[in-house]
PDB file of C-alpha atoms in Angstrom:
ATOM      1  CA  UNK A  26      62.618  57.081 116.868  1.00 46.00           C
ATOM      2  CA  UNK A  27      61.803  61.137 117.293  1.00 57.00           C
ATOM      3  CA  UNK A  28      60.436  62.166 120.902  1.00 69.00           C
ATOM      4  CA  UNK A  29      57.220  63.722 120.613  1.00 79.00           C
ATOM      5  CA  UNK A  30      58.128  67.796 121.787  1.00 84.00           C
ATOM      6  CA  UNK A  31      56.885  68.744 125.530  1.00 92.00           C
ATOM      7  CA  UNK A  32      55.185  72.082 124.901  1.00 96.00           C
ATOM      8  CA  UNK A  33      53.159  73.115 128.324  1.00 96.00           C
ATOM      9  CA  UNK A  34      50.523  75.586 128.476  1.00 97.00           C
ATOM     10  CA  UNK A  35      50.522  78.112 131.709  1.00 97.00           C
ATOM     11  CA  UNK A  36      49.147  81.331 132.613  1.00 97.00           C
ATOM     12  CA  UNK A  37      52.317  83.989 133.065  1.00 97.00           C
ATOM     13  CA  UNK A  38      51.024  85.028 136.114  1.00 96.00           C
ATOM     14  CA  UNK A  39      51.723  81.384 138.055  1.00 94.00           C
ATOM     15  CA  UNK A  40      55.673  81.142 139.047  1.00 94.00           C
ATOM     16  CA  UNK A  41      58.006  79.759 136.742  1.00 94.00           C
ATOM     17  CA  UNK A  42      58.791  76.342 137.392  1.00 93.00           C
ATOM     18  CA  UNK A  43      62.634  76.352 136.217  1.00 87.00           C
ATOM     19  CA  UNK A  44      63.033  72.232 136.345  1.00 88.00           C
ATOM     20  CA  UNK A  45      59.797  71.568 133.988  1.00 93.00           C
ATOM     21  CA  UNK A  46      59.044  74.953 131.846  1.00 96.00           C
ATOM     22  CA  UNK A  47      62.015  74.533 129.514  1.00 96.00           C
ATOM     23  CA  UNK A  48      62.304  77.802 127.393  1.00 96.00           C
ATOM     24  CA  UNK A  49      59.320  80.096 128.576  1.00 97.00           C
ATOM     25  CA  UNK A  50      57.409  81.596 125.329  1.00 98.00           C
ATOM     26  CA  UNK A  51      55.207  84.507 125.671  1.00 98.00           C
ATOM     27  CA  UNK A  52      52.525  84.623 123.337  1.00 97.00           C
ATOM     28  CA  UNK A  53      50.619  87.673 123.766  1.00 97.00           C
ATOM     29  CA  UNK A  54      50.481  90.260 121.360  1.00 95.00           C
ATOM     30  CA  UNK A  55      50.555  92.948 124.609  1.00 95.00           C
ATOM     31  CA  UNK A  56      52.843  92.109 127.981  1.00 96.00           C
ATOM     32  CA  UNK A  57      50.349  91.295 131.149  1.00 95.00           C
ATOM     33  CA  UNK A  58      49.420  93.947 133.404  1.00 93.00           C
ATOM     34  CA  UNK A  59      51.050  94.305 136.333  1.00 94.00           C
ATOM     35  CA  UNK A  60      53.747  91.518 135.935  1.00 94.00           C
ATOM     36  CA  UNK A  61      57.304  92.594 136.322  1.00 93.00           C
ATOM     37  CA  UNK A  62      59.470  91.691 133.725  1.00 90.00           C
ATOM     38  CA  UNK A  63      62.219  90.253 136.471  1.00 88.00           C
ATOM     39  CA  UNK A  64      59.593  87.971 137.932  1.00 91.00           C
ATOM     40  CA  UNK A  65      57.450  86.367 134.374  1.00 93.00           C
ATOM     41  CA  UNK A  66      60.792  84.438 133.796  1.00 94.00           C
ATOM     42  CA  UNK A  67      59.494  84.843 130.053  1.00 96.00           C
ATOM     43  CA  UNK A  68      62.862  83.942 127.520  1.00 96.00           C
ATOM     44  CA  UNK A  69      61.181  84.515 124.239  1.00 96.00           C
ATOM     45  CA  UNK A  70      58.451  86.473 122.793  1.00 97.00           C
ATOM     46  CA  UNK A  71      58.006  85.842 119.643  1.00 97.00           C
ATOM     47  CA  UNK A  72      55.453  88.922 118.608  1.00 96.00           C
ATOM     48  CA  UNK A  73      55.148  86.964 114.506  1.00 96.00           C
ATOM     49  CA  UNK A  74      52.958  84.538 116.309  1.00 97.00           C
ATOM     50  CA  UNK A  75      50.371  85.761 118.508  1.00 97.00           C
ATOM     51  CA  UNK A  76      46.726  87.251 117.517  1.00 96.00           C
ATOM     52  CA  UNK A  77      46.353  90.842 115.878  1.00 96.00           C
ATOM     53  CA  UNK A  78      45.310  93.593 117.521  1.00 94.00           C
ATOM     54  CA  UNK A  79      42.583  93.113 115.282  1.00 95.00           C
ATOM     55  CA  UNK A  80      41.719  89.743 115.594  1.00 95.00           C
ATOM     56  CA  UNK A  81      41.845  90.057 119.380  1.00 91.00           C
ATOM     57  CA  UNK A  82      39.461  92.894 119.221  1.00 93.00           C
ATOM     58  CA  UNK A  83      36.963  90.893 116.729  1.00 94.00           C
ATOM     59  CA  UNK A  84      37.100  87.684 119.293  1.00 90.00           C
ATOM     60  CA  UNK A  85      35.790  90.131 122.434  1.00 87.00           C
ATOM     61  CA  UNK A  86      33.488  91.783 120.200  1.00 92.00           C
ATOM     62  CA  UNK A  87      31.049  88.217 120.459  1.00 90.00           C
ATOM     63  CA  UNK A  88      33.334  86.371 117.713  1.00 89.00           C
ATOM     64  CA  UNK A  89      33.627  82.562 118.010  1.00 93.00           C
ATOM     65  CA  UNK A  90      35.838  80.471 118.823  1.00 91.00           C
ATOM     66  CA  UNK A  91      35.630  78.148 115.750  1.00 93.00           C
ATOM     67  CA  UNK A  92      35.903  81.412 113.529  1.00 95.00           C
ATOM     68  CA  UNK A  93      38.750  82.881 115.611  1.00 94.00           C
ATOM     69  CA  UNK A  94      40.643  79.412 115.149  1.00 95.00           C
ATOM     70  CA  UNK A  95      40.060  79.666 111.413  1.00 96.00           C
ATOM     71  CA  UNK A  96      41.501  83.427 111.306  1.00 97.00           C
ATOM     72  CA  UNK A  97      44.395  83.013 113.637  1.00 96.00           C
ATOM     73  CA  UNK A  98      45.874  79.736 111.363  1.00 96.00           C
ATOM     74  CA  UNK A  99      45.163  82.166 108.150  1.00 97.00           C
ATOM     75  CA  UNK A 100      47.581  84.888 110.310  1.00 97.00           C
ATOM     76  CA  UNK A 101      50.240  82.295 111.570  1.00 96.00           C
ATOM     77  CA  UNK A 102      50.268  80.921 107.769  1.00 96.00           C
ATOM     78  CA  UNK A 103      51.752  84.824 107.103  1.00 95.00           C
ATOM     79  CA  UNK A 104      55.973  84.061 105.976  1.00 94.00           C
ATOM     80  CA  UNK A 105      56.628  85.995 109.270  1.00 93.00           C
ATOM     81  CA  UNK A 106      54.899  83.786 111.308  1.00 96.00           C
ATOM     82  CA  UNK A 107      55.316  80.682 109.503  1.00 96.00           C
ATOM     83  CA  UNK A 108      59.584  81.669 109.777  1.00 96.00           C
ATOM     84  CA  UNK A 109      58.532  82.266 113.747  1.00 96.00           C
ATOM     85  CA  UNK A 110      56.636  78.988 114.015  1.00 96.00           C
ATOM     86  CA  UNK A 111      59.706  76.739 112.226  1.00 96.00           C
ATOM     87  CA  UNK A 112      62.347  78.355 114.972  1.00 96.00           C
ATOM     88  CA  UNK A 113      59.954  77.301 117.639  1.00 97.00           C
ATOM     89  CA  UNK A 114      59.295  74.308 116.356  1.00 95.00           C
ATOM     90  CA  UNK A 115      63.400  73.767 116.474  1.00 95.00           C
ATOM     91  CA  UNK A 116      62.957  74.778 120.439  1.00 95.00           C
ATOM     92  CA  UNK A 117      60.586  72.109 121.278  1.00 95.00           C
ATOM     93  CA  UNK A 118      62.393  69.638 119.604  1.00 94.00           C
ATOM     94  CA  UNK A 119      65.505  70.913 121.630  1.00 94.00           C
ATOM     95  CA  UNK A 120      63.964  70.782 124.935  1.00 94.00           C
ATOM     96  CA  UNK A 121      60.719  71.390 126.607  1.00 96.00           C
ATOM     97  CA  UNK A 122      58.865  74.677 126.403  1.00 97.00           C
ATOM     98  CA  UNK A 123      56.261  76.371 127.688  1.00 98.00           C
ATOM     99  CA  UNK A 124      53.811  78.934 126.101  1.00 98.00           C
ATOM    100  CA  UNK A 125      52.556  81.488 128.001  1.00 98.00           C
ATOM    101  CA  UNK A 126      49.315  83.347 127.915  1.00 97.00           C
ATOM    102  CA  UNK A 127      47.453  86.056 130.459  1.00 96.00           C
ATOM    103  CA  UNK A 128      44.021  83.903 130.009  1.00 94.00           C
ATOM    104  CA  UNK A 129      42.304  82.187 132.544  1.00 94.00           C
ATOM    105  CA  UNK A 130      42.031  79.089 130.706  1.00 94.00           C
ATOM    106  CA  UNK A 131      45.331  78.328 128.619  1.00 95.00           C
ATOM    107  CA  UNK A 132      43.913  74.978 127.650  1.00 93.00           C
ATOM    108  CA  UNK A 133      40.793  77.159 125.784  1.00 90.00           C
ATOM    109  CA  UNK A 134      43.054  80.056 124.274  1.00 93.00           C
ATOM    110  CA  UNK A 135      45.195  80.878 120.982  1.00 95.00           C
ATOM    111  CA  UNK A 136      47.915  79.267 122.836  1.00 96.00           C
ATOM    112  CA  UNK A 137      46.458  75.927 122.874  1.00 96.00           C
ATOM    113  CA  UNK A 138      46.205  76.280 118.936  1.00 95.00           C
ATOM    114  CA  UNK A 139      49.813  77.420 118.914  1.00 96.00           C
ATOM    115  CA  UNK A 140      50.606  74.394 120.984  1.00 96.00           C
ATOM    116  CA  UNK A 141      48.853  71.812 118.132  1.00 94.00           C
ATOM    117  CA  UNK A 142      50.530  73.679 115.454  1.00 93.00           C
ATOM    118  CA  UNK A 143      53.588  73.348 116.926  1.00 94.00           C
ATOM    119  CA  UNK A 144      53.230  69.685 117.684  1.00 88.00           C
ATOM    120  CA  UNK A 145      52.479  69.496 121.399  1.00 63.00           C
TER     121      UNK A 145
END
C-alpha cells in the first residue's frame, strides 16, 4: 500500500516550520522581495517549473484563471519541466514537502496546480 505524498502549500514569507515543511520548494519564477535568503529556509528552486515571464505577465494583464491553468500545464508538459516535475515527484514520495509561493492565497495560485500535478 503507497502513502499518498504530503505536499503543503505556504506563502515564503510565513516562518519555516522545520518539523512539518519537509523539503521547502520555491516556485516562483523571480525570488520575493525583501526576503533574505538566510531566513526563506527555501532548499530547492526548481526554475523548469514555475510560470513564464510571459505567462505571468498575460495572467495580470486581466487573463483568467481557467485559461492560465490551461497554459501553465501546456508549459510544465515542456521535457524540462516534465524531467523537473518527475524529481519532485521522487521528493514527495520521500518525505513531505512544501511549495512555496509569494501570493496571498497559495490555495488559489500556480502552486496549487503544481501541488495536483504532483499528487498532493
Amino acid at each position: 500500500m503507497t502513502q499518498e505524498p504530503v505536499i503543503r502549500l505556504r506563502r515564503v514569507y510565513d516562518p519555516p516550520d522545520p518539523v512539518a515543511d519537509g523539503v521547502r520548494i520555491l516556485v516562483d519564477r523571480l525570488w520575493p522581495r525583501g526576503l533574505a535568503k538566510a531566513v526563506a529556509g527555501v532548499e530547492e528552486w526548481p526554475k523548469a517549473v514555475t510560470p513564464s515571464t510571459e505567462l505571468r505577465k498575460w495572467f495580470h494583464d486581466g487573463g483568467s484563471a481557467h485559461e492560465f491553468r490551461r497554459r501553465y500545464e501546456a508549459e510544465l508538459a515542456e521535457p524540462g519541466a516534465v524531467a523537473e516535475l518527475a524529481r519532485l515527484r521522487e521528493l514527495a514520495a520521500a518525505g513531505p514537502i512544501t511549495l512555496l509561493t509569494s501570493v496571498k492565497d497559495p490555495a488559489a495560485s500556480h502552486a496549487a496546480v503544481l501541488a495536483e500535478l504532483l499528487g498532493g
